Amino acid sequence: LVEFGDTRVICAANVENKVPPHLKNTGSGWLTAEYGMLPASTNTRMVRESSRGRPQGRTQEIQRLIGRSLRMAVNLQEVGERTIWIDCDVVQADGGTRTASITGAYVALKDAMDALVNQQVLARNPIQEQVAAVSVGMLEGGILLDLNYEEDSRADVDMNVIMTGSGAIIEVQGTAEGRAFSCEEMLSMVSVAHKGISELVDIQRRALAAK
């Protein structure tokens, strides 16, 4: 369970002893993600996407983002022909659900890989990078970290930043909502996000050490 303010997401990692057809007989593993918001996670009830027959565009985009981000964390050749499934279920949404999902899912992923090593399924842990993410934005001329829903809905700029534990950028998603922003403002927002991610990385380490 990861909590960013009033945003709460349950993250899980499971390993399946098979890979998609295009990876058969390659020796490489795969990591993929599923994301969903539970019906009571928002102020008005969310319709389950299973009842609609397929995930909506936003959900597919977030699933791909989570998968891309966490594939940076693990050496898939060392996983062997196995698929790592990352599941992120939003229990309560108050902004930043995708960044909370990535940050919590890394802990689930590392925990799962540690378990496979302890069970001697894997010779060594394939985790090669720590991964965390946070939202950042501009509101009324100031920079805010980890915007809640009310702040996000009024922000002039909305940005999601995903980084490794060493501070390298995996992905930046930035959008001008109220006004265009300068290169200097973008760099300032990324710098604030970097500071926040450094704190999240420490929290991840403490969570894993406590297991």
mmCIF file with all atom_site columns, C-alpha atoms in Angstrom:
data_model
loop_
_atom_site.group_PDB
_atom_site.id
_atom_site.type_symbol
_atom_site.label_atom_id
_atom_site.label_alt_id
_atom_site.label_comp_id
_atom_site.label_asym_id
_atom_site.label_entity_id
_atom_site.label_seq_id
_atom_site.pdbx_PDB_ins_code
_atom_site.Cartn_x
_atom_site.Cartn_y
_atom_site.Cartn_z
_atom_site.occupancy
_atom_site.B_iso_or_equiv
_atom_site.pdbx_formal_charge
_atom_site.auth_seq_id
_atom_site.auth_comp_id
_atom_site.auth_asym_id
_atom_site.auth_atom_id
_atom_site.pdbx_PDB_model_num
ATOM 1   C CA . LEU A 1 1   ? 0.000   0.000   0.000   1.00 0.00 ? 1   LEU A CA 1
ATOM 2   C CA . VAL A 1 2   ? 1.483   3.338   -1.076  1.00 0.00 ? 2   VAL A CA 1
ATOM 3   C CA . GLU A 1 3   ? 0.055   6.641   0.136   1.00 0.00 ? 3   GLU A CA 1
ATOM 4   C CA . PHE A 1 4   ? 0.781   10.069  -1.348  1.00 0.00 ? 4   PHE A CA 1
ATOM 5   C CA . GLY A 1 5   ? -1.369  12.327  0.825   1.00 0.00 ? 5   GLY A CA 1
ATOM 6   C CA . ASP A 1 6   ? -4.951  11.142  0.309   1.00 0.00 ? 6   ASP A CA 1
ATOM 7   C CA . THR A 1 7   ? -4.037  9.064   -2.754  1.00 0.00 ? 7   THR A CA 1
ATOM 8   C CA . ARG A 1 8   ? -3.794  5.384   -1.859  1.00 0.00 ? 8   ARG A CA 1
ATOM 9   C CA . VAL A 1 9   ? -2.798  2.583   -4.237  1.00 0.00 ? 9   VAL A CA 1
ATOM 10  C CA . ILE A 1 10  ? -2.343  -1.138  -3.665  1.00 0.00 ? 10  ILE A CA 1
ATOM 11  C CA . CYS A 1 11  ? 0.607   -2.421  -5.714  1.00 0.00 ? 11  CYS A CA 1
ATOM 12  C CA . ALA A 1 12  ? 1.466   -6.066  -6.316  1.00 0.00 ? 12  ALA A CA 1
ATOM 13  C CA . ALA A 1 13  ? 4.020   -8.001  -8.347  1.00 0.00 ? 13  ALA A CA 1
ATOM 14  C CA . ASN A 1 14  ? 3.492   -11.571 -9.541  1.00 0.00 ? 14  ASN A CA 1
ATOM 15  C CA . VAL A 1 15  ? 5.716   -13.788 -11.673 1.00 0.00 ? 15  VAL A CA 1
ATOM 16  C CA . GLU A 1 16  ? 4.419   -16.148 -14.359 1.00 0.00 ? 16  GLU A CA 1
ATOM 17  C CA . ASN A 1 17  ? 6.596   -18.836 -15.941 1.00 0.00 ? 17  ASN A CA 1
ATOM 18  C CA . LYS A 1 18  ? 5.900   -17.833 -19.538 1.00 0.00 ? 18  LYS A CA 1
ATOM 19  C CA . VAL A 1 19  ? 6.466   -14.893 -21.861 1.00 0.00 ? 19  VAL A CA 1
ATOM 20  C CA . PRO A 1 20  ? 4.603   -13.293 -24.781 1.00 0.00 ? 20  PRO A CA 1
ATOM 21  C CA . PRO A 1 21  ? 5.006   -15.162 -28.107 1.00 0.00 ? 21  PRO A CA 1
ATOM 22  C CA . HIS A 1 22  ? 7.574   -12.720 -29.497 1.00 0.00 ? 22  HIS A CA 1
ATOM 23  C CA . LEU A 1 23  ? 9.944   -13.508 -26.592 1.00 0.00 ? 23  LEU A CA 1
ATOM 24  C CA . LYS A 1 24  ? 9.721   -17.310 -26.693 1.00 0.00 ? 24  LYS A CA 1
ATOM 25  C CA . ASN A 1 25  ? 13.119  -19.015 -26.947 1.00 0.00 ? 25  ASN A CA 1
ATOM 26  C CA . THR A 1 26  ? 14.966  -15.702 -26.529 1.00 0.00 ? 26  THR A CA 1
ATOM 27  C CA . GLY A 1 27  ? 15.942  -16.264 -22.910 1.00 0.00 ? 27  GLY A CA 1
ATOM 28  C CA . SER A 1 28  ? 14.531  -12.857 -21.996 1.00 0.00 ? 28  SER A CA 1
ATOM 29  C CA . GLY A 1 29  ? 11.742  -12.087 -19.588 1.00 0.00 ? 29  GLY A CA 1
ATOM 30  C CA . TRP A 1 30  ? 9.059   -9.405  -19.748 1.00 0.00 ? 30  TRP A CA 1
ATOM 31  C CA . LEU A 1 31  ? 7.400   -6.924  -17.403 1.00 0.00 ? 31  LEU A CA 1
ATOM 32  C CA . THR A 1 32  ? 3.934   -5.530  -17.953 1.00 0.00 ? 32  THR A CA 1
ATOM 33  C CA . ALA A 1 33  ? 1.477   -3.550  -15.852 1.00 0.00 ? 33  ALA A CA 1
ATOM 34  C CA . GLU A 1 34  ? -2.235  -3.277  -15.221 1.00 0.00 ? 34  GLU A CA 1
ATOM 35  C CA . TYR A 1 35  ? -3.792  -0.231  -13.551 1.00 0.00 ? 35  TYR A CA 1
ATOM 36  C CA . GLY A 1 36  ? -7.315  0.438   -12.409 1.00 0.00 ? 36  GLY A CA 1
ATOM 37  C CA . MET A 1 37  ? -9.379  2.733   -10.226 1.00 0.00 ? 37  MET A CA 1
ATOM 38  C CA . LEU A 1 38  ? -11.826 1.042   -7.867  1.00 0.00 ? 38  LEU A CA 1
ATOM 39  C CA . PRO A 1 39  ? -15.446 2.251   -8.102  1.00 0.00 ? 39  PRO A CA 1
ATOM 40  C CA . ALA A 1 40  ? -15.351 4.151   -4.782  1.00 0.00 ? 40  ALA A CA 1
ATOM 41  C CA . SER A 1 41  ? -11.900 5.690   -5.317  1.00 0.00 ? 41  SER A CA 1
ATOM 42  C CA . THR A 1 42  ? -13.346 9.028   -6.478  1.00 0.00 ? 42  THR A CA 1
ATOM 43  C CA . ASN A 1 43  ? -16.087 11.360  -5.245  1.00 0.00 ? 43  ASN A CA 1
ATOM 44  C CA . THR A 1 44  ? -18.527 9.950   -7.782  1.00 0.00 ? 44  THR A CA 1
ATOM 45  C CA . ARG A 1 45  ? -18.569 6.209   -8.477  1.00 0.00 ? 45  ARG A CA 1
ATOM 46  C CA . MET A 1 46  ? -16.214 5.029   -11.210 1.00 0.00 ? 46  MET A CA 1
ATOM 47  C CA . VAL A 1 47  ? -17.707 2.450   -13.560 1.00 0.00 ? 47  VAL A CA 1
ATOM 48  C CA . ARG A 1 48  ? -15.590 -0.707  -13.575 1.00 0.00 ? 48  ARG A CA 1
ATOM 49  C CA . GLU A 1 49  ? -13.775 -0.882  -16.884 1.00 0.00 ? 49  GLU A CA 1
ATOM 50  C CA . SER A 1 50  ? -14.440 -4.617  -17.047 1.00 0.00 ? 50  SER A CA 1
ATOM 51  C CA . SER A 1 51  ? -18.136 -3.785  -17.393 1.00 0.00 ? 51  SER A CA 1
ATOM 52  C CA . ARG A 1 52  ? -17.301 -1.539  -20.365 1.00 0.00 ? 52  ARG A CA 1
ATOM 53  C CA . GLY A 1 53  ? -15.498 -4.390  -22.058 1.00 0.00 ? 53  GLY A CA 1
ATOM 54  C CA . ARG A 1 54  ? -12.089 -2.732  -22.403 1.00 0.00 ? 54  ARG A CA 1
ATOM 55  C CA . PRO A 1 55  ? -9.758  -0.261  -20.647 1.00 0.00 ? 55  PRO A CA 1
ATOM 56  C CA . GLN A 1 56  ? -10.231 3.402   -21.469 1.00 0.00 ? 56  GLN A CA 1
ATOM 57  C CA . GLY A 1 57  ? -7.527  5.436   -23.211 1.00 0.00 ? 57  GLY A CA 1
ATOM 58  C CA . ARG A 1 58  ? -6.267  7.048   -19.990 1.00 0.00 ? 58  ARG A CA 1
ATOM 59  C CA . THR A 1 59  ? -5.951  3.652   -18.325 1.00 0.00 ? 59  THR A CA 1
ATOM 60  C CA . GLN A 1 60  ? -4.004  2.198   -21.249 1.00 0.00 ? 60  GLN A CA 1
ATOM 61  C CA . GLU A 1 61  ? -1.652  5.184   -21.237 1.00 0.00 ? 61  GLU A CA 1
ATOM 62  C CA . ILE A 1 62  ? -0.962  4.815   -17.501 1.00 0.00 ? 62  ILE A CA 1
ATOM 63  C CA . GLN A 1 63  ? -0.442  1.055   -17.797 1.00 0.00 ? 63  GLN A CA 1
ATOM 64  C CA . ARG A 1 64  ? 2.150   1.609   -20.517 1.00 0.00 ? 64  ARG A CA 1
ATOM 65  C CA . LEU A 1 65  ? 3.870   4.306   -18.452 1.00 0.00 ? 65  LEU A CA 1
ATOM 66  C CA . ILE A 1 66  ? 4.126   2.036   -15.406 1.00 0.00 ? 66  ILE A CA 1
ATOM 67  C CA . GLY A 1 67  ? 5.468   -0.803  -17.551 1.00 0.00 ? 67  GLY A CA 1
ATOM 68  C CA . ARG A 1 68  ? 8.026   1.398   -19.348 1.00 0.00 ? 68  ARG A CA 1
ATOM 69  C CA . SER A 1 69  ? 9.232   2.894   -16.089 1.00 0.00 ? 69  SER A CA 1
ATOM 70  C CA . LEU A 1 70  ? 9.704   -0.373  -14.244 1.00 0.00 ? 70  LEU A CA 1
ATOM 71  C CA . ARG A 1 71  ? 11.371  -2.119  -17.171 1.00 0.00 ? 71  ARG A CA 1
ATOM 72  C CA . MET A 1 72  ? 14.178  0.362   -16.539 1.00 0.00 ? 72  MET A CA 1
ATOM 73  C CA . ALA A 1 73  ? 14.565  -1.133  -13.056 1.00 0.00 ? 73  ALA A CA 1
ATOM 74  C CA . VAL A 1 74  ? 15.194  -4.747  -13.999 1.00 0.00 ? 74  VAL A CA 1
ATOM 75  C CA . ASN A 1 75  ? 17.556  -6.707  -16.252 1.00 0.00 ? 75  ASN A CA 1
ATOM 76  C CA . LEU A 1 76  ? 15.017  -8.836  -18.098 1.00 0.00 ? 76  LEU A CA 1
ATOM 77  C CA . GLN A 1 77  ? 17.689  -11.165 -19.476 1.00 0.00 ? 77  GLN A CA 1
ATOM 78  C CA . GLU A 1 78  ? 18.435  -12.234 -15.909 1.00 0.00 ? 78  GLU A CA 1
ATOM 79  C CA . VAL A 1 79  ? 14.741  -12.883 -15.221 1.00 0.00 ? 79  VAL A CA 1
ATOM 80  C CA . GLY A 1 80  ? 14.707  -15.681 -17.801 1.00 0.00 ? 80  GLY A CA 1
ATOM 81  C CA . GLU A 1 81  ? 11.571  -16.532 -19.749 1.00 0.00 ? 81  GLU A CA 1
ATOM 82  C CA . ARG A 1 82  ? 9.174   -15.264 -17.123 1.00 0.00 ? 82  ARG A CA 1
ATOM 83  C CA . THR A 1 83  ? 6.620   -12.454 -17.116 1.00 0.00 ? 83  THR A CA 1
ATOM 84  C CA . ILE A 1 84  ? 6.448   -10.048 -14.189 1.00 0.00 ? 84  ILE A CA 1
ATOM 85  C CA . TRP A 1 85  ? 2.919   -8.726  -13.746 1.00 0.00 ? 85  TRP A CA 1
ATOM 86  C CA . ILE A 1 86  ? 2.578   -5.400  -11.935 1.00 0.00 ? 86  ILE A CA 1
ATOM 87  C CA . ASP A 1 87  ? -0.928  -4.631  -10.659 1.00 0.00 ? 87  ASP A CA 1
ATOM 88  C CA . CYS A 1 88  ? -1.836  -1.176  -9.361  1.00 0.00 ? 88  CYS A CA 1
ATOM 89  C CA . ASP A 1 89  ? -5.324  -0.679  -7.943  1.00 0.00 ? 89  ASP A CA 1
ATOM 90  C CA . VAL A 1 90  ? -6.298  2.814   -6.821  1.00 0.00 ? 90  VAL A CA 1
ATOM 91  C CA . VAL A 1 91  ? -8.245  2.653   -3.565  1.00 0.00 ? 91  VAL A CA 1
ATOM 92  C CA . GLN A 1 92  ? -8.547  6.417   -3.163  1.00 0.00 ? 92  GLN A CA 1
ATOM 93  C CA . ALA A 1 93  ? -7.672  9.076   -5.745  1.00 0.00 ? 93  ALA A CA 1
ATOM 94  C CA . ASP A 1 94  ? -6.608  12.616  -4.895  1.00 0.00 ? 94  ASP A CA 1
ATOM 95  C CA . GLY A 1 95  ? -4.164  13.378  -7.717  1.00 0.00 ? 95  GLY A CA 1
ATOM 96  C CA . GLY A 1 96  ? -0.903  11.720  -8.742  1.00 0.00 ? 96  GLY A CA 1
ATOM 97  C CA . THR A 1 97  ? -2.204  8.167   -8.995  1.00 0.00 ? 97  THR A CA 1
ATOM 98  C CA . ARG A 1 98  ? 0.226   7.215   -11.777 1.00 0.00 ? 98  ARG A CA 1
ATOM 99  C CA . THR A 1 99  ? 3.285   8.491   -9.926  1.00 0.00 ? 99  THR A CA 1
ATOM 100 C CA . ALA A 1 100 ? 2.185   6.846   -6.681  1.00 0.00 ? 100 ALA A CA 1
ATOM 101 C CA . SER A 1 101 ? 1.618   3.618   -8.617  1.00 0.00 ? 101 SER A CA 1
ATOM 102 C CA . ILE A 1 102 ? 5.144   3.639   -10.067 1.00 0.00 ? 102 ILE A CA 1
ATOM 103 C CA . THR A 1 103 ? 6.743   4.409   -6.705  1.00 0.00 ? 103 THR A CA 1
ATOM 104 C CA . GLY A 1 104 ? 4.806   1.718   -4.852  1.00 0.00 ? 104 GLY A CA 1
ATOM 105 C CA . ALA A 1 105 ? 5.158   -0.825  -7.643  1.00 0.00 ? 105 ALA A CA 1
ATOM 106 C CA . TYR A 1 106 ? 8.953   -0.587  -7.483  1.00 0.00 ? 106 TYR A CA 1
ATOM 107 C CA . VAL A 1 107 ? 8.801   -1.756  -3.863  1.00 0.00 ? 107 VAL A CA 1
ATOM 108 C CA . ALA A 1 108 ? 6.541   -4.670  -4.843  1.00 0.00 ? 108 ALA A CA 1
ATOM 109 C CA . LEU A 1 109 ? 8.872   -5.539  -7.738  1.00 0.00 ? 109 LEU A CA 1
ATOM 110 C CA . LYS A 1 110 ? 12.022  -5.489  -5.588  1.00 0.00 ? 110 LYS A CA 1
ATOM 111 C CA . ASP A 1 111 ? 10.291  -7.558  -2.915  1.00 0.00 ? 111 ASP A CA 1
ATOM 112 C CA . ALA A 1 112 ? 9.217   -10.139 -5.511  1.00 0.00 ? 112 ALA A CA 1
ATOM 113 C CA . MET A 1 113 ? 12.711  -10.403 -7.002  1.00 0.00 ? 113 MET A CA 1
ATOM 114 C CA . ASP A 1 114 ? 14.232  -10.783 -3.514  1.00 0.00 ? 114 ASP A CA 1
ATOM 115 C CA . ALA A 1 115 ? 11.795  -13.637 -2.880  1.00 0.00 ? 115 ALA A CA 1
ATOM 116 C CA . LEU A 1 116 ? 12.833  -15.434 -6.092  1.00 0.00 ? 116 LEU A CA 1
ATOM 117 C CA . VAL A 1 117 ? 16.475  -15.167 -5.091  1.00 0.00 ? 117 VAL A CA 1
ATOM 118 C CA . ASN A 1 118 ? 15.714  -16.481 -1.589  1.00 0.00 ? 118 ASN A CA 1
ATOM 119 C CA . GLN A 1 119 ? 13.808  -19.395 -3.138  1.00 0.00 ? 119 GLN A CA 1
ATOM 120 C CA . GLN A 1 120 ? 16.818  -20.034 -5.430  1.00 0.00 ? 120 GLN A CA 1
ATOM 121 C CA . VAL A 1 121 ? 14.656  -19.569 -8.510  1.00 0.00 ? 121 VAL A CA 1
ATOM 122 C CA . LEU A 1 122 ? 17.060  -16.839 -9.624  1.00 0.00 ? 122 LEU A CA 1
ATOM 123 C CA . ALA A 1 123 ? 20.819  -16.952 -9.071  1.00 0.00 ? 123 ALA A CA 1
ATOM 124 C CA . ARG A 1 124 ? 20.977  -13.222 -8.370  1.00 0.00 ? 124 ARG A CA 1
ATOM 125 C CA . ASN A 1 125 ? 18.661  -10.263 -8.102  1.00 0.00 ? 125 ASN A CA 1
ATOM 126 C CA . PRO A 1 126 ? 17.964  -8.754  -11.568 1.00 0.00 ? 126 PRO A CA 1
ATOM 127 C CA . ILE A 1 127 ? 17.117  -5.309  -10.159 1.00 0.00 ? 127 ILE A CA 1
ATOM 128 C CA . GLN A 1 128 ? 19.586  -2.838  -11.616 1.00 0.00 ? 128 GLN A CA 1
ATOM 129 C CA . GLU A 1 129 ? 18.005  0.527   -10.796 1.00 0.00 ? 129 GLU A CA 1
ATOM 130 C CA . GLN A 1 130 ? 15.672  1.988   -8.215  1.00 0.00 ? 130 GLN A CA 1
ATOM 131 C CA . VAL A 1 131 ? 12.681  3.829   -9.726  1.00 0.00 ? 131 VAL A CA 1
ATOM 132 C CA . ALA A 1 132 ? 10.369  6.456   -8.252  1.00 0.00 ? 132 ALA A CA 1
ATOM 133 C CA . ALA A 1 133 ? 8.053   9.146   -9.596  1.00 0.00 ? 133 ALA A CA 1
ATOM 134 C CA . VAL A 1 134 ? 6.276   12.298  -8.493  1.00 0.00 ? 134 VAL A CA 1
ATOM 135 C CA . SER A 1 135 ? 4.038   14.995  -9.936  1.00 0.00 ? 135 SER A CA 1
ATOM 136 C CA . VAL A 1 136 ? 5.030   18.652  -10.005 1.00 0.00 ? 136 VAL A CA 1
ATOM 137 C CA . GLY A 1 137 ? 3.304   21.709  -11.352 1.00 0.00 ? 137 GLY A CA 1
ATOM 138 C CA . MET A 1 138 ? 2.952   25.472  -11.420 1.00 0.00 ? 138 MET A CA 1
ATOM 139 C CA . LEU A 1 139 ? 0.081   27.222  -9.705  1.00 0.00 ? 139 LEU A CA 1
ATOM 140 C CA . GLU A 1 140 ? -0.276  30.998  -9.286  1.00 0.00 ? 140 GLU A CA 1
ATOM 141 C CA . GLY A 1 141 ? 3.375   31.517  -10.178 1.00 0.00 ? 141 GLY A CA 1
ATOM 142 C CA . GLY A 1 142 ? 4.785   28.973  -7.712  1.00 0.00 ? 142 GLY A CA 1
ATOM 143 C CA . ILE A 1 143 ? 6.026   25.409  -8.075  1.00 0.00 ? 143 ILE A CA 1
ATOM 144 C CA . LEU A 1 144 ? 4.158   22.705  -6.172  1.00 0.00 ? 144 LEU A CA 1
ATOM 145 C CA . LEU A 1 145 ? 5.297   19.119  -5.584  1.00 0.00 ? 145 LEU A CA 1
ATOM 146 C CA . ASP A 1 146 ? 2.837   16.190  -5.510  1.00 0.00 ? 146 ASP A CA 1
ATOM 147 C CA . LEU A 1 147 ? -0.286  18.131  -6.425  1.00 0.00 ? 147 LEU A CA 1
ATOM 148 C CA . ASN A 1 148 ? -3.599  16.971  -5.016  1.00 0.00 ? 148 ASN A CA 1
ATOM 149 C CA . TYR A 1 149 ? -6.737  16.914  -7.150  1.00 0.00 ? 149 TYR A CA 1
ATOM 150 C CA . GLU A 1 150 ? -7.826  20.457  -6.288  1.00 0.00 ? 150 GLU A CA 1
ATOM 151 C CA . GLU A 1 151 ? -4.361  21.879  -7.019  1.00 0.00 ? 151 GLU A CA 1
ATOM 152 C CA . ASP A 1 152 ? -4.010  19.836  -10.197 1.00 0.00 ? 152 ASP A CA 1
ATOM 153 C CA . SER A 1 153 ? -7.363  21.031  -11.524 1.00 0.00 ? 153 SER A CA 1
ATOM 154 C CA . ARG A 1 154 ? -6.229  24.684  -11.218 1.00 0.00 ? 154 ARG A CA 1
ATOM 155 C CA . ALA A 1 155 ? -2.562  24.283  -12.197 1.00 0.00 ? 155 ALA A CA 1
ATOM 156 C CA . ASP A 1 156 ? -1.086  26.264  -15.075 1.00 0.00 ? 156 ASP A CA 1
ATOM 157 C CA . VAL A 1 157 ? 1.392   23.444  -15.748 1.00 0.00 ? 157 VAL A CA 1
ATOM 158 C CA . ASP A 1 158 ? 1.078   19.759  -14.878 1.00 0.00 ? 158 ASP A CA 1
ATOM 159 C CA . MET A 1 159 ? 4.118   17.484  -15.033 1.00 0.00 ? 159 MET A CA 1
ATOM 160 C CA . ASN A 1 160 ? 4.996   13.920  -14.076 1.00 0.00 ? 160 ASN A CA 1
ATOM 161 C CA . VAL A 1 161 ? 8.655   13.038  -13.556 1.00 0.00 ? 161 VAL A CA 1
ATOM 162 C CA . ILE A 1 162 ? 10.041  9.487   -13.328 1.00 0.00 ? 162 ILE A CA 1
ATOM 163 C CA . MET A 1 163 ? 13.659  8.985   -12.291 1.00 0.00 ? 163 MET A CA 1
ATOM 164 C CA . THR A 1 164 ? 16.096  6.318   -11.217 1.00 0.00 ? 164 THR A CA 1
ATOM 165 C CA . GLY A 1 165 ? 17.486  6.250   -7.708  1.00 0.00 ? 165 GLY A CA 1
ATOM 166 C CA . SER A 1 166 ? 20.696  7.785   -9.034  1.00 0.00 ? 166 SER A CA 1
ATOM 167 C CA . GLY A 1 167 ? 18.790  10.768  -10.452 1.00 0.00 ? 167 GLY A CA 1
ATOM 168 C CA . ALA A 1 168 ? 18.721  9.849   -14.143 1.00 0.00 ? 168 ALA A CA 1
ATOM 169 C CA . ILE A 1 169 ? 15.498  10.749  -15.958 1.00 0.00 ? 169 ILE A CA 1
ATOM 170 C CA . ILE A 1 170 ? 13.328  7.918   -17.288 1.00 0.00 ? 170 ILE A CA 1
ATOM 171 C CA . GLU A 1 171 ? 10.421  10.021  -18.504 1.00 0.00 ? 171 GLU A CA 1
ATOM 172 C CA . VAL A 1 172 ? 8.994   13.524  -18.196 1.00 0.00 ? 172 VAL A CA 1
ATOM 173 C CA . GLN A 1 173 ? 5.371   14.247  -19.088 1.00 0.00 ? 173 GLN A CA 1
ATOM 174 C CA . GLY A 1 174 ? 4.635   17.972  -19.050 1.00 0.00 ? 174 GLY A CA 1
ATOM 175 C CA . THR A 1 175 ? 1.573   19.840  -20.256 1.00 0.00 ? 175 THR A CA 1
ATOM 176 C CA . ALA A 1 176 ? 0.645   23.522  -20.307 1.00 0.00 ? 176 ALA A CA 1
ATOM 177 C CA . GLU A 1 177 ? -2.870  23.686  -18.914 1.00 0.00 ? 177 GLU A CA 1
ATOM 178 C CA . GLY A 1 178 ? -3.318  27.418  -18.284 1.00 0.00 ? 178 GLY A CA 1
ATOM 179 C CA . ARG A 1 179 ? -0.316  28.971  -19.997 1.00 0.00 ? 179 ARG A CA 1
ATOM 180 C CA . ALA A 1 180 ? 2.838   27.979  -21.853 1.00 0.00 ? 180 ALA A CA 1
ATOM 181 C CA . PHE A 1 181 ? 5.988   27.600  -19.759 1.00 0.00 ? 181 PHE A CA 1
ATOM 182 C CA . SER A 1 182 ? 9.617   28.442  -20.413 1.00 0.00 ? 182 SER A CA 1
ATOM 183 C CA . CYS A 1 183 ? 12.645  26.146  -20.552 1.00 0.00 ? 183 CYS A CA 1
ATOM 184 C CA . GLU A 1 184 ? 13.852  27.723  -17.311 1.00 0.00 ? 184 GLU A CA 1
ATOM 185 C CA . GLU A 1 185 ? 10.550  26.949  -15.597 1.00 0.00 ? 185 GLU A CA 1
ATOM 186 C CA . MET A 1 186 ? 10.675  23.378  -16.887 1.00 0.00 ? 186 MET A CA 1
ATOM 187 C CA . LEU A 1 187 ? 14.173  22.880  -15.481 1.00 0.00 ? 187 LEU A CA 1
ATOM 188 C CA . SER A 1 188 ? 13.069  24.355  -12.146 1.00 0.00 ? 188 SER A CA 1
ATOM 189 C CA . MET A 1 189 ? 10.145  21.940  -11.961 1.00 0.00 ? 189 MET A CA 1
ATOM 190 C CA . VAL A 1 190 ? 12.358  18.964  -12.787 1.00 0.00 ? 190 VAL A CA 1
ATOM 191 C CA . SER A 1 191 ? 14.784  20.103  -10.075 1.00 0.00 ? 191 SER A CA 1
ATOM 192 C CA . VAL A 1 192 ? 11.990  20.244  -7.480  1.00 0.00 ? 192 VAL A CA 1
ATOM 193 C CA . ALA A 1 193 ? 10.777  16.817  -8.637  1.00 0.00 ? 193 ALA A CA 1
ATOM 194 C CA . HIS A 1 194 ? 14.333  15.449  -8.307  1.00 0.00 ? 194 HIS A CA 1
ATOM 195 C CA . LYS A 1 195 ? 14.440  16.576  -4.678  1.00 0.00 ? 195 LYS A CA 1
ATOM 196 C CA . GLY A 1 196 ? 11.083  14.922  -4.006  1.00 0.00 ? 196 GLY A CA 1
ATOM 197 C CA . ILE A 1 197 ? 12.130  11.706  -5.729  1.00 0.00 ? 197 ILE A CA 1
ATOM 198 C CA . SER A 1 198 ? 15.315  11.601  -3.618  1.00 0.00 ? 198 SER A CA 1
ATOM 199 C CA . GLU A 1 199 ? 13.094  11.578  -0.529  1.00 0.00 ? 199 GLU A CA 1
ATOM 200 C CA . LEU A 1 200 ? 10.835  8.899   -2.032  1.00 0.00 ? 200 LEU A CA 1
ATOM 201 C CA . VAL A 1 201 ? 13.861  6.719   -2.800  1.00 0.00 ? 201 VAL A CA 1
ATOM 202 C CA . ASP A 1 202 ? 14.839  6.841   0.883   1.00 0.00 ? 202 ASP A CA 1
ATOM 203 C CA . ILE A 1 203 ? 11.289  5.890   1.897   1.00 0.00 ? 203 ILE A CA 1
ATOM 204 C CA . GLN A 1 204 ? 11.341  2.951   -0.540  1.00 0.00 ? 204 GLN A CA 1
ATOM 205 C CA . ARG A 1 205 ? 14.607  1.708   0.952   1.00 0.00 ? 205 ARG A CA 1
ATOM 206 C CA . ARG A 1 206 ? 13.260  1.941   4.484   1.00 0.00 ? 206 ARG A CA 1
ATOM 207 C CA . ALA A 1 207 ? 10.094  0.074   3.488   1.00 0.00 ? 207 ALA A CA 1
ATOM 208 C CA . LEU A 1 208 ? 12.124  -2.750  1.928   1.00 0.00 ? 208 LEU A CA 1
ATOM 209 C CA . ALA A 1 209 ? 14.524  -2.916  4.875   1.00 0.00 ? 209 ALA A CA 1
ATOM 210 C CA . ALA A 1 210 ? 11.572  -3.315  7.248   1.00 0.00 ? 210 ALA A CA 1
ATOM 211 C CA . LYS A 1 211 ? 10.335  -6.484  5.514   1.00 0.00 ? 211 LYS A CA 1
#
